[in-house]
PDB file of C-alpha atoms and ligand atoms in Angstrom:
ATOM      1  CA  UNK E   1      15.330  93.839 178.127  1.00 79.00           C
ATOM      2  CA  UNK E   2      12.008  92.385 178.243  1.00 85.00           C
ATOM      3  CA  UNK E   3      10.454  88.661 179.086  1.00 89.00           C
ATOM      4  CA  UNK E   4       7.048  87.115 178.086  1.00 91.00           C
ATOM      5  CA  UNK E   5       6.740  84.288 179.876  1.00 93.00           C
ATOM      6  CA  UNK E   6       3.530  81.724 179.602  1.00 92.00           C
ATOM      7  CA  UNK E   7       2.952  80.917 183.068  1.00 90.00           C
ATOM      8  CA  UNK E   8       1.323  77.396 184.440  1.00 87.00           C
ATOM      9  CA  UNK E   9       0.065  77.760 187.350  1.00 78.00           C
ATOM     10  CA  UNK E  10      -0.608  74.537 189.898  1.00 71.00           C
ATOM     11  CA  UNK E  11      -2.960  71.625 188.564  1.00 70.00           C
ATOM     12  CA  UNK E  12      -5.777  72.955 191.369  1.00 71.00           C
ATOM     13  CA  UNK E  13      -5.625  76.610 190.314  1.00 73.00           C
ATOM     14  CA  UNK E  14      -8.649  78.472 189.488  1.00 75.00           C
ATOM     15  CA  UNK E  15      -9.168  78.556 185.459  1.00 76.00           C
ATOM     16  CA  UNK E  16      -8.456  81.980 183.824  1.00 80.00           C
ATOM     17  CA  UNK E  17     -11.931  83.435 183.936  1.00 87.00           C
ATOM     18  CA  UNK E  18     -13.686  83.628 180.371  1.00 92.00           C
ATOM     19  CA  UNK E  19     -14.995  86.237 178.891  1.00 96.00           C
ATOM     20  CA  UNK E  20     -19.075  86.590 179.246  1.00 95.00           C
ATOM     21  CA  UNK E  21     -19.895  88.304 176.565  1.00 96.00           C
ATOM     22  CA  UNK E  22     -18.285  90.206 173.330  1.00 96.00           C
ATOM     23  CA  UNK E  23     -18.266  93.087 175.354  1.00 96.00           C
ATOM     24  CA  UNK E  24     -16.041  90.958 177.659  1.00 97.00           C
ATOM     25  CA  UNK E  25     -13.920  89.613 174.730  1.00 98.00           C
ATOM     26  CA  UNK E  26     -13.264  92.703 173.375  1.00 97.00           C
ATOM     27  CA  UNK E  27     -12.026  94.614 176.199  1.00 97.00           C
ATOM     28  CA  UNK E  28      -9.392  91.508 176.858  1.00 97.00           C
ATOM     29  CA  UNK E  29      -8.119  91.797 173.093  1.00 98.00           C
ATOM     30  CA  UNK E  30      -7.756  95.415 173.510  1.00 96.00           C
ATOM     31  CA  UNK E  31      -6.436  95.069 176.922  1.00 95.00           C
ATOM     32  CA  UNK E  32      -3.590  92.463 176.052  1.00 96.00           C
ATOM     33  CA  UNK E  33      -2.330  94.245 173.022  1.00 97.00           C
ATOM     34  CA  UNK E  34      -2.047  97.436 174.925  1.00 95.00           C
ATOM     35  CA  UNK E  35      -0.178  95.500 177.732  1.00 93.00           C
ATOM     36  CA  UNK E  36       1.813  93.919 174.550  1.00 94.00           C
ATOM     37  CA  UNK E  37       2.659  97.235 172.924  1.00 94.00           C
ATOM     38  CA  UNK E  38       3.281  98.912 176.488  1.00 91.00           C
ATOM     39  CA  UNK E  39       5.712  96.335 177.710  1.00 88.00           C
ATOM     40  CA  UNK E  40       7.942  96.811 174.134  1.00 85.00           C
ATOM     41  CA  UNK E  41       7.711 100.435 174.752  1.00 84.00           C
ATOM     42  CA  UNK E  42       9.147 100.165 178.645  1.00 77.00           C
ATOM     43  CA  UNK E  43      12.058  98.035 177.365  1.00 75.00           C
ATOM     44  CA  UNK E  44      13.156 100.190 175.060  1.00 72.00           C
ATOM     45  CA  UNK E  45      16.605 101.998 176.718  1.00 69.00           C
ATOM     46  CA  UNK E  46      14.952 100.359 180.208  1.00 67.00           C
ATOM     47  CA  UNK E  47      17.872  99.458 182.711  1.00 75.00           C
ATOM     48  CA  UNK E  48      15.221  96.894 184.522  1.00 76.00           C
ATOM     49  CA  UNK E  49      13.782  93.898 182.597  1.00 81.00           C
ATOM     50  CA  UNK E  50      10.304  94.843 181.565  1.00 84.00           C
ATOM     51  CA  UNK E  51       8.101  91.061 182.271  1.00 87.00           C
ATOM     52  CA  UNK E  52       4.578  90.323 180.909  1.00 89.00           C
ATOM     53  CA  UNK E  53       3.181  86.883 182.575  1.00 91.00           C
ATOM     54  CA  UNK E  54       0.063  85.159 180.157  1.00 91.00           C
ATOM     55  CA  UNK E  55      -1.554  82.253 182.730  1.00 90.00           C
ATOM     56  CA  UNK E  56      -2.291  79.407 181.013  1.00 90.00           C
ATOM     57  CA  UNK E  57      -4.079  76.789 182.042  1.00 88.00           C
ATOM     58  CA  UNK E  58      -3.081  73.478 182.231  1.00 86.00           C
ATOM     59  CA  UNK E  59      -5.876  71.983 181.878  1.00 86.00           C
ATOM     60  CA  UNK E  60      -5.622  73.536 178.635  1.00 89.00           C
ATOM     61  CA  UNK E  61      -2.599  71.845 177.372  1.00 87.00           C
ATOM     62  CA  UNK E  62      -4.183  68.716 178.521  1.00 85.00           C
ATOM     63  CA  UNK E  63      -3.580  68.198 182.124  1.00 83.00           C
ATOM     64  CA  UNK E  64      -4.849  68.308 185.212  1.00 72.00           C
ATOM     65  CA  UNK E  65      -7.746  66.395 186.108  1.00 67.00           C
ATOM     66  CA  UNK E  66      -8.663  64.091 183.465  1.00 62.00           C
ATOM     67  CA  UNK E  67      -4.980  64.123 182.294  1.00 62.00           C
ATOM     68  CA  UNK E  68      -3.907  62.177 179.283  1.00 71.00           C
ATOM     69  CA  UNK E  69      -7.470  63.355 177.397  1.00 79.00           C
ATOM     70  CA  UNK E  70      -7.959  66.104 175.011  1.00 88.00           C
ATOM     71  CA  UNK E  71      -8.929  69.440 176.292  1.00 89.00           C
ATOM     72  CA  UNK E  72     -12.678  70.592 175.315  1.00 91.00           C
ATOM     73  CA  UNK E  73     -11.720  73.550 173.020  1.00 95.00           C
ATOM     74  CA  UNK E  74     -13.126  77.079 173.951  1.00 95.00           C
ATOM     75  CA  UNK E  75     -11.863  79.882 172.517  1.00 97.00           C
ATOM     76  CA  UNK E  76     -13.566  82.994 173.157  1.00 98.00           C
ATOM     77  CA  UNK E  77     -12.183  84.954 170.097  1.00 98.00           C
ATOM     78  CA  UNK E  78     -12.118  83.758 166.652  1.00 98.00           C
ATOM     79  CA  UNK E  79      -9.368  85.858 164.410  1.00 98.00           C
ATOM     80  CA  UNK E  80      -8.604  86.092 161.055  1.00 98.00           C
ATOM     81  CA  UNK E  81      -4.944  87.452 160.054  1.00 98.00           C
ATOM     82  CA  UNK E  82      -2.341  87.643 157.437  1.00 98.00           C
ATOM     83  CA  UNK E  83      -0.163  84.546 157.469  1.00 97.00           C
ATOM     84  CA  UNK E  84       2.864  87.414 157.436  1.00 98.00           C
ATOM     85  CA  UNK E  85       5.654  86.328 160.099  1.00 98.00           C
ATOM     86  CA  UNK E  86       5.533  89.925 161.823  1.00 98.00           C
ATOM     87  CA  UNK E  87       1.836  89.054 162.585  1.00 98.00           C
ATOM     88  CA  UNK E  88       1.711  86.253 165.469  1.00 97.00           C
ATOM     89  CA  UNK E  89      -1.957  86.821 166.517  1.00 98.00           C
ATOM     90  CA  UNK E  90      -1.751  85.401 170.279  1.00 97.00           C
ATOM     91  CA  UNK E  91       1.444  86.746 170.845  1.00 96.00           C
ATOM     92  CA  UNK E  92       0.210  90.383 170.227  1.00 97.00           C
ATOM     93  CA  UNK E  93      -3.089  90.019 171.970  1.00 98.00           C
ATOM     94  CA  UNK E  94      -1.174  88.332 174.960  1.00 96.00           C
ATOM     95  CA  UNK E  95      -3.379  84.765 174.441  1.00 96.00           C
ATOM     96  CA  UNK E  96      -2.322  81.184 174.881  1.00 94.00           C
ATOM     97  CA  UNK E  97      -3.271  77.873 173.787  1.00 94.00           C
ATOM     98  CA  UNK E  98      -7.120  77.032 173.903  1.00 95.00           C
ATOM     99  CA  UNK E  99      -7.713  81.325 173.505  1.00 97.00           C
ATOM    100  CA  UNK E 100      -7.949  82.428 170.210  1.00 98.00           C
ATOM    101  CA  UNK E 101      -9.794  80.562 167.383  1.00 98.00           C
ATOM    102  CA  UNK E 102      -7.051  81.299 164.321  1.00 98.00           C
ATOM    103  CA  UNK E 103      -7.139  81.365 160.784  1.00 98.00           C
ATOM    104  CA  UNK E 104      -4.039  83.233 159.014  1.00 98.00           C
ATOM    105  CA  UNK E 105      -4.068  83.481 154.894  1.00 97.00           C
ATOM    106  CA  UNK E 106      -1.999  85.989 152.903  1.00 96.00           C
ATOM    107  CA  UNK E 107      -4.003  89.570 152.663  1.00 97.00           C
ATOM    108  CA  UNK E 108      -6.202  88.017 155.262  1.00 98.00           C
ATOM    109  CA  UNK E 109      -8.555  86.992 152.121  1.00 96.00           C
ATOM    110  CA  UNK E 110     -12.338  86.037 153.292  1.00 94.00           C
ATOM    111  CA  UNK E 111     -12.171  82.609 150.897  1.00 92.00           C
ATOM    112  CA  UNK E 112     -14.688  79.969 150.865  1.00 93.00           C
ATOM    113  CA  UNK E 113     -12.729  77.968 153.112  1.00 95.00           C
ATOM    114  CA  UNK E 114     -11.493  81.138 155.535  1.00 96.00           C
ATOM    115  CA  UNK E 115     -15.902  81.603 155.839  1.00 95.00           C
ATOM    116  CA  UNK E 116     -16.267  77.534 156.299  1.00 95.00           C
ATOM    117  CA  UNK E 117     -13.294  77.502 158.898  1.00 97.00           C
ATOM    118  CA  UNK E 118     -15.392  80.337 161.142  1.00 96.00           C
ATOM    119  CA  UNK E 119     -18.457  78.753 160.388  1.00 94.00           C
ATOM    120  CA  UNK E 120     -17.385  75.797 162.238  1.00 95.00           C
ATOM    121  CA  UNK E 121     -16.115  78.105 165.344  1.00 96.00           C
ATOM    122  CA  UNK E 122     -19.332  79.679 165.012  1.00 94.00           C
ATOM    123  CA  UNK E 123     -22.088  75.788 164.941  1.00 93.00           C
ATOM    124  CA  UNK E 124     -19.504  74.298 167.153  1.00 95.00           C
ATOM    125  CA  UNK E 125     -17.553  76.176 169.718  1.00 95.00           C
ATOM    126  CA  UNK E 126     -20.865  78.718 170.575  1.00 90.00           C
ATOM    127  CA  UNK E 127     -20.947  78.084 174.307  1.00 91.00           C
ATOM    128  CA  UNK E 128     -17.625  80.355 174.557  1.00 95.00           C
ATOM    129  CA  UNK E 129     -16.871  82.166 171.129  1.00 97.00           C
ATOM    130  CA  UNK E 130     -17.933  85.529 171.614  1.00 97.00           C
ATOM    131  CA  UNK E 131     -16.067  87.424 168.907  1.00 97.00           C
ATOM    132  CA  UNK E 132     -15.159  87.658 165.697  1.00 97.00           C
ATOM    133  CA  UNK E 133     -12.522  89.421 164.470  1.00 98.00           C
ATOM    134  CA  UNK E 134     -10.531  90.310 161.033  1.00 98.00           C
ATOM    135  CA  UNK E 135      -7.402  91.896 161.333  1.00 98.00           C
ATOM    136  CA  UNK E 136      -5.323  93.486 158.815  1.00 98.00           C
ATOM    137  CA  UNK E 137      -1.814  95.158 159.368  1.00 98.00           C
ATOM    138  CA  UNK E 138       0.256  97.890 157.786  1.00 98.00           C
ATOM    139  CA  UNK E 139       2.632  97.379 155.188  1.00 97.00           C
ATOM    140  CA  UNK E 140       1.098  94.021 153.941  1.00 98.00           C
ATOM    141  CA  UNK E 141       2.863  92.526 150.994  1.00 96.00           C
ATOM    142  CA  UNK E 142      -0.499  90.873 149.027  1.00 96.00           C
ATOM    143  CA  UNK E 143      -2.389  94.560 149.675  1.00 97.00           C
ATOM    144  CA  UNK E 144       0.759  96.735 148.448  1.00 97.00           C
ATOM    145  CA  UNK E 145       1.364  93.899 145.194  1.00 95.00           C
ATOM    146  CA  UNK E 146      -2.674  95.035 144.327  1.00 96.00           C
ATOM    147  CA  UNK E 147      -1.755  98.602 145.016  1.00 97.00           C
ATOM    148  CA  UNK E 148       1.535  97.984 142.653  1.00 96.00           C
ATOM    149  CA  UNK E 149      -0.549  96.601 140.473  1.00 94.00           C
ATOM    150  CA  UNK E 150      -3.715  98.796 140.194  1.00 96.00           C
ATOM    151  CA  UNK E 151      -0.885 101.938 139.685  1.00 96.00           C
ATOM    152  CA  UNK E 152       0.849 100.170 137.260  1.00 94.00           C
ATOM    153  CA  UNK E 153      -1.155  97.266 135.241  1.00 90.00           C
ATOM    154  CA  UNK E 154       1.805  95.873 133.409  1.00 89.00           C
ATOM    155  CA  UNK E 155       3.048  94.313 136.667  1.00 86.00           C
ATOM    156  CA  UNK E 156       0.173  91.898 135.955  1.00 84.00           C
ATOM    157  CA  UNK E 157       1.283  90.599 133.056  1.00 84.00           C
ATOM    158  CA  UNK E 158       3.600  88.176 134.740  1.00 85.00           C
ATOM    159  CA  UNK E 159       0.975  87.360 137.548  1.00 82.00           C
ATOM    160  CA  UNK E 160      -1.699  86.228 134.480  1.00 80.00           C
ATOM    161  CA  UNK E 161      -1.201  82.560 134.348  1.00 84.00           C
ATOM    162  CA  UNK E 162      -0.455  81.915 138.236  1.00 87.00           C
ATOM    163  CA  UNK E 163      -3.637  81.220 139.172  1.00 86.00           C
ATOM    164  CA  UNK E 164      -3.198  80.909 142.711  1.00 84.00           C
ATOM    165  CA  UNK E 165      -1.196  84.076 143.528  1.00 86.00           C
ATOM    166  CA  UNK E 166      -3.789  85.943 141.190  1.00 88.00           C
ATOM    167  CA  UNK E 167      -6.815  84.627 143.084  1.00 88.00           C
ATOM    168  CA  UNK E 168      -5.230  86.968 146.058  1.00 92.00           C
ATOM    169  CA  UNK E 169      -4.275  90.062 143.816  1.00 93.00           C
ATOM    170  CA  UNK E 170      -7.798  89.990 142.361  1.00 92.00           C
ATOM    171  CA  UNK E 171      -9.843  89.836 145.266  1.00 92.00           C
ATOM    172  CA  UNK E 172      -8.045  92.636 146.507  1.00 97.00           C
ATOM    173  CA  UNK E 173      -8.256  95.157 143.766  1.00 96.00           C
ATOM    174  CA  UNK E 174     -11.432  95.914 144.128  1.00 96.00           C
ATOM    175  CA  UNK E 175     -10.641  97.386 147.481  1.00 97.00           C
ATOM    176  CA  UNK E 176      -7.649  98.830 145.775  1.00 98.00           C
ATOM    177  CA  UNK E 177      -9.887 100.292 143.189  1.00 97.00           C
ATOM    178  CA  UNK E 178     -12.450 102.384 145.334  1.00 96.00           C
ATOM    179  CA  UNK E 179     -10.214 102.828 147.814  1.00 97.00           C
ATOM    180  CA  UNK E 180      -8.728 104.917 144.837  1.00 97.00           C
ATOM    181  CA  UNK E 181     -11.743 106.177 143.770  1.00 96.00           C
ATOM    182  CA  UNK E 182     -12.390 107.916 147.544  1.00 94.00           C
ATOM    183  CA  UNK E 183      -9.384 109.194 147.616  1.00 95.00           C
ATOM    184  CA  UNK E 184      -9.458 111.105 144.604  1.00 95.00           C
ATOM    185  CA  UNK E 185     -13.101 111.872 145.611  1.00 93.00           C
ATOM    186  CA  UNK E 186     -12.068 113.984 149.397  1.00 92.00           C
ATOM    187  CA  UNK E 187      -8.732 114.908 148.047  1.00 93.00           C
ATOM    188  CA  UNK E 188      -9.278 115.626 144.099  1.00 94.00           C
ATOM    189  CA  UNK E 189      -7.750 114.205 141.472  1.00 94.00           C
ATOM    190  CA  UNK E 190      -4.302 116.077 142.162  1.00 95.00           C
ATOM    191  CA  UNK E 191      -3.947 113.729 144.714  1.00 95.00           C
ATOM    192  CA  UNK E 192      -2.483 111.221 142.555  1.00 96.00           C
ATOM    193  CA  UNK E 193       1.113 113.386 142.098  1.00 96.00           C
ATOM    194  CA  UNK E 194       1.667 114.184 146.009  1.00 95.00           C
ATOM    195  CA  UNK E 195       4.776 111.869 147.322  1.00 96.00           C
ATOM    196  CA  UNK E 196       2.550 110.117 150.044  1.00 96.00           C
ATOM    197  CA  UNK E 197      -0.501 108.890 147.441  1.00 97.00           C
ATOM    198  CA  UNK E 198       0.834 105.158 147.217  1.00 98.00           C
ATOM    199  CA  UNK E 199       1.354 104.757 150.860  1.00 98.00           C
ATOM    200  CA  UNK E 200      -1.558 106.082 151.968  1.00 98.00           C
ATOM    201  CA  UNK E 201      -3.424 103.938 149.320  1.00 98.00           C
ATOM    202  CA  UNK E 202      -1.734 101.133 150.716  1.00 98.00           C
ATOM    203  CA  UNK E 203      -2.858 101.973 154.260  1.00 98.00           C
ATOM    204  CA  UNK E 204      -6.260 103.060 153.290  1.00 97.00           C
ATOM    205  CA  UNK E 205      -6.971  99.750 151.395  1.00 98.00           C
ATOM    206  CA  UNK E 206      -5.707  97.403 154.307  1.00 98.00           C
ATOM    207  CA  UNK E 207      -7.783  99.396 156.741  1.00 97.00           C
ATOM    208  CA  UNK E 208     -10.608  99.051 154.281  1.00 97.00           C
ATOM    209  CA  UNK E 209     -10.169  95.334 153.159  1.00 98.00           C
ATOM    210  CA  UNK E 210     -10.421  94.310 157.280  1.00 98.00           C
ATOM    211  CA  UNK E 211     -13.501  96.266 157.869  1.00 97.00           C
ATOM    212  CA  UNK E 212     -14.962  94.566 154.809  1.00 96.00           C
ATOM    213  CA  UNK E 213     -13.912  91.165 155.397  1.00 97.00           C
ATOM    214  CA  UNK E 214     -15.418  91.683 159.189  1.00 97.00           C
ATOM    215  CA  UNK E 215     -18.899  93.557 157.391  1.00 95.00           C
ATOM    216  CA  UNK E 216     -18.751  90.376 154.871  1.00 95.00           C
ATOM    217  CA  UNK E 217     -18.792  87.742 157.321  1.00 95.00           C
ATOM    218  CA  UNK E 218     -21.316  89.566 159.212  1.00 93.00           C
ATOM    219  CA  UNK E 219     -23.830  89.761 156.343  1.00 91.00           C
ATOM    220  CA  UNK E 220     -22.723  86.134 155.765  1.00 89.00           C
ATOM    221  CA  UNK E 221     -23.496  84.949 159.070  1.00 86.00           C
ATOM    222  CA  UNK E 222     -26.492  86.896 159.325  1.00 78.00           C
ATOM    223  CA  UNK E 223     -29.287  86.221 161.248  1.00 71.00           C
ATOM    224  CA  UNK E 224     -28.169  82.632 161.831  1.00 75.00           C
ATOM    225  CA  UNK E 225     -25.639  83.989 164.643  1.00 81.00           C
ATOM    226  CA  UNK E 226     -25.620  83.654 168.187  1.00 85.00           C
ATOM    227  CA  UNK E 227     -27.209  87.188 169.270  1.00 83.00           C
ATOM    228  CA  UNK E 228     -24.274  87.607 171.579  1.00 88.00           C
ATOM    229  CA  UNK E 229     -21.630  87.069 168.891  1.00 95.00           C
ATOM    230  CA  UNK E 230     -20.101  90.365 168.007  1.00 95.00           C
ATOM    231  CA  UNK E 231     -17.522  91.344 164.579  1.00 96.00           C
ATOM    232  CA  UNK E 232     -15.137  93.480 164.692  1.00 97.00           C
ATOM    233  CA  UNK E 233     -12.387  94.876 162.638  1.00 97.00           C
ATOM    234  CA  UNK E 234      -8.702  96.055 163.094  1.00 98.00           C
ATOM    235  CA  UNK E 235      -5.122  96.852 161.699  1.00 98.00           C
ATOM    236  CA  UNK E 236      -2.186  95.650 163.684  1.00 98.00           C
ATOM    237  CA  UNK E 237       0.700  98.817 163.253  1.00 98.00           C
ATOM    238  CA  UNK E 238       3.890  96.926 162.836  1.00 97.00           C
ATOM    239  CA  UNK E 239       5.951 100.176 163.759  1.00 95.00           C
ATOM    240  CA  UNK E 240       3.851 100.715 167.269  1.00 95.00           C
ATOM    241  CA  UNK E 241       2.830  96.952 167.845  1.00 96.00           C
ATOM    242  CA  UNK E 242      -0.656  98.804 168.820  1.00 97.00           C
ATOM    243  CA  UNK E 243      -3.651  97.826 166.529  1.00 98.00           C
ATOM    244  CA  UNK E 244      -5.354 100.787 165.112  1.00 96.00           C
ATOM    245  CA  UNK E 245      -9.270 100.714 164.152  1.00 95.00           C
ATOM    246  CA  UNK E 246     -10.375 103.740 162.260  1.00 91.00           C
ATOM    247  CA  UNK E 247     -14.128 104.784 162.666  1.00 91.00           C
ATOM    248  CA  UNK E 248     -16.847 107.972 162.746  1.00 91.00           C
ATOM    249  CA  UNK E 249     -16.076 110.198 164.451  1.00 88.00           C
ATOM    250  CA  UNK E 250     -12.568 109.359 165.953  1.00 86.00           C
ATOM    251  CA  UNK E 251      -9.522 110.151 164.296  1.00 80.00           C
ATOM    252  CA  UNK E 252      -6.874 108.385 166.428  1.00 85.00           C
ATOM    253  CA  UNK E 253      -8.621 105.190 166.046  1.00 89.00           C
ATOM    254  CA  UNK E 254      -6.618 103.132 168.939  1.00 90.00           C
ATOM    255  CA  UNK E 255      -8.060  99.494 169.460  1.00 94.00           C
ATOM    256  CA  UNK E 256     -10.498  97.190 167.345  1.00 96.00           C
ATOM    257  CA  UNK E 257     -13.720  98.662 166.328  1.00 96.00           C
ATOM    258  CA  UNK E 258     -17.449  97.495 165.608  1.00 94.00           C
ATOM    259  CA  UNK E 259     -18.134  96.571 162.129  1.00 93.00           C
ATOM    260  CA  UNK E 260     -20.788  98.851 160.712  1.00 91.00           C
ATOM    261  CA  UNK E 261     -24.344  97.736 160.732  1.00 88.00           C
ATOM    262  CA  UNK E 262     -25.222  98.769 156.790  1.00 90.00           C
ATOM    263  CA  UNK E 263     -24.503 100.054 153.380  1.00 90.00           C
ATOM    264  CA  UNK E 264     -24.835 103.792 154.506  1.00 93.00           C
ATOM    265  CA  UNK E 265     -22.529 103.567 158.118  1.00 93.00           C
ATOM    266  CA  UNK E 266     -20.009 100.854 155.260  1.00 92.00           C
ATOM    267  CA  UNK E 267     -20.018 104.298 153.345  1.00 91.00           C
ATOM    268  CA  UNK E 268     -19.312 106.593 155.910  1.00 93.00           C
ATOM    269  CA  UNK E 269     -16.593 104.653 157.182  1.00 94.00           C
ATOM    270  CA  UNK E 270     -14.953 104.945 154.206  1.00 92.00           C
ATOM    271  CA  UNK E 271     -14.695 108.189 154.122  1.00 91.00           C
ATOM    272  CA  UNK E 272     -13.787 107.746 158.205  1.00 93.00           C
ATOM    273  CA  UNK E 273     -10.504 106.150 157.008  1.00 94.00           C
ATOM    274  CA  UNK E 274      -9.145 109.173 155.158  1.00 92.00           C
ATOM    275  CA  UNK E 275      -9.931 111.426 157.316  1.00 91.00           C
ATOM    276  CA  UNK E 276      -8.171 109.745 160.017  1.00 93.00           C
ATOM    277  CA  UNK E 277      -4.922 111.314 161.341  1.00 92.00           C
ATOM    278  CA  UNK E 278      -2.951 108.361 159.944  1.00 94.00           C
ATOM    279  CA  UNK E 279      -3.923 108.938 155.924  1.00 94.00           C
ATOM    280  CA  UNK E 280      -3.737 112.354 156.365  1.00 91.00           C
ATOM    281  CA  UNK E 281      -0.523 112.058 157.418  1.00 93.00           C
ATOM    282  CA  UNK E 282       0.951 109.955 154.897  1.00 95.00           C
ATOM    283  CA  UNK E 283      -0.837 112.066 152.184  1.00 92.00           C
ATOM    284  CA  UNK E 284       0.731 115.103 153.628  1.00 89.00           C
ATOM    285  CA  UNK E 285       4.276 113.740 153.023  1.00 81.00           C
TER     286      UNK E 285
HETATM  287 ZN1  LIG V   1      -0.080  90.766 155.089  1.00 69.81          ZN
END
């Protein structure tokens, strides 16, 4: 058995210190969804009820001193997710209200009105947003319909004249596409007959598709960014509840990870993915 419980403490508490800087932010992210994944592992054929407490602060929710107005909003993390149900971003980060900065879209697709939505959190709420992040997860429904599709083009016949679902599909293909094309290029073109190619294209393309999304809206932001403002990229595991980063030099991957800087370290982390001990395994199926 297990509880989360959101905890208010008394009207004169202390507030829930912030974190200072994306170095800060970071280590609380990666810190409350190990503490989320841990406590579902303890419960699991536990006797005792595994707890996890997340303070929140009243004055968050609006009361407090100064009741009855609207709390100043300062999240210190802004995150963009899938809008899938097995996804709820300050649940698995272990976040309340007046945390997290969220934006959830099927396929977790950088539109025009996902960049305006951070773009705001990034003119508005500076004085406490300290990091982005874009986070995919396995087994995502919009990344395996592109995979599905991109293995079998017929399938987009009846997608051709819905617009809206094929404004998804088609910004993901091209992920779909080279993350095809790199797969084929470490593994040869064999690679395409062994049982495990279409998951591990799956898992290789949402891995992919969040570290471009978070290299995107860095280039997009650009030079107009607070200095202290920091991307990063990740892949919630449904199966483990842990979110998995891949990266050079690091096969296991555990936690969020720094977007790369350029073109080149983009490339290398490409070929970072596949190595990793997760697409290896599902290739070696
Ligand atoms: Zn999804």
């Amino acid at each position: 058995m297990l509880d989360i419980i959101y905890r208010c403490e008394m009207l004169d508490a202390p507030a829930r210190p912030r974190p200072a800087d994306s170095a800060a932010a970071l280590r609380r992210l990666s810190e409350g969804n190990r503490d989320f994944a841990a406590l579902l592992d303890d419960s699991v054929g536990a006797n005792v009820r595994a707890q996890r407490i997340v303070p929140v602060d009243v004055r968050d929710l609006g009361l407090g001193a100064g009741g009855g107005k609207s709390p100043d909003q300062h999240p210190f993390a802004a995150i963009l997710g899938c809008s899938d149900a097995r996804v709820p971003l300050e649940l698995i980060f272990s976040e309340g209200p007046n945390d997290v900065f969220v934006i959830r879209v099927a396929g977790n697709i950088l539109g025009s009105e996902v960049l305006g939505s951070l773009k705001y959190a990034i003119d508005h709420l500076s004085g406490s947003l300290k990091l982005i992040v874009v986070l995919g997860h396995s087994g995502c429904g919009a990344v395996t319909a592109a995979v599905d599709v991109f293995l079998s083009p017929s399938q987009y016949l009846p997608l051709a004249t819905q617009h809206s679902l094929r404004a998804i599909l088609d910004s993901l293909l091209i992920v779909v596409q080279a993350s095809a094309r790199q797969i084929q290029s470490s593994f040869g073109p064999d690679v395409v007959a062994r049982p495990g190619y279409r998951a591990a294209l799956i898992e290789a393309s949402i891995a992919t598709h969040a570290a471009l999304g978070a290299y995107s809206i860095q280039q997009e932001i650009g030079a107009g960014a607070p200095a202290d403002l920091q991307t990063v990229y990740g892949v919630y595991l449904l199966e483990s509840r842990r979110v998995w980063a891949p990266r050079v030099g690091d096969m296991t991957g555990t936690g969020l990870a720094e977007v790369p800087r350029d073109h080149a370290m983009f490339a290398e982390l490409g070929k970072a993915i596949l190595q990793s001990e997760r697409i290896a395994s599902l290739l070696a199926r």
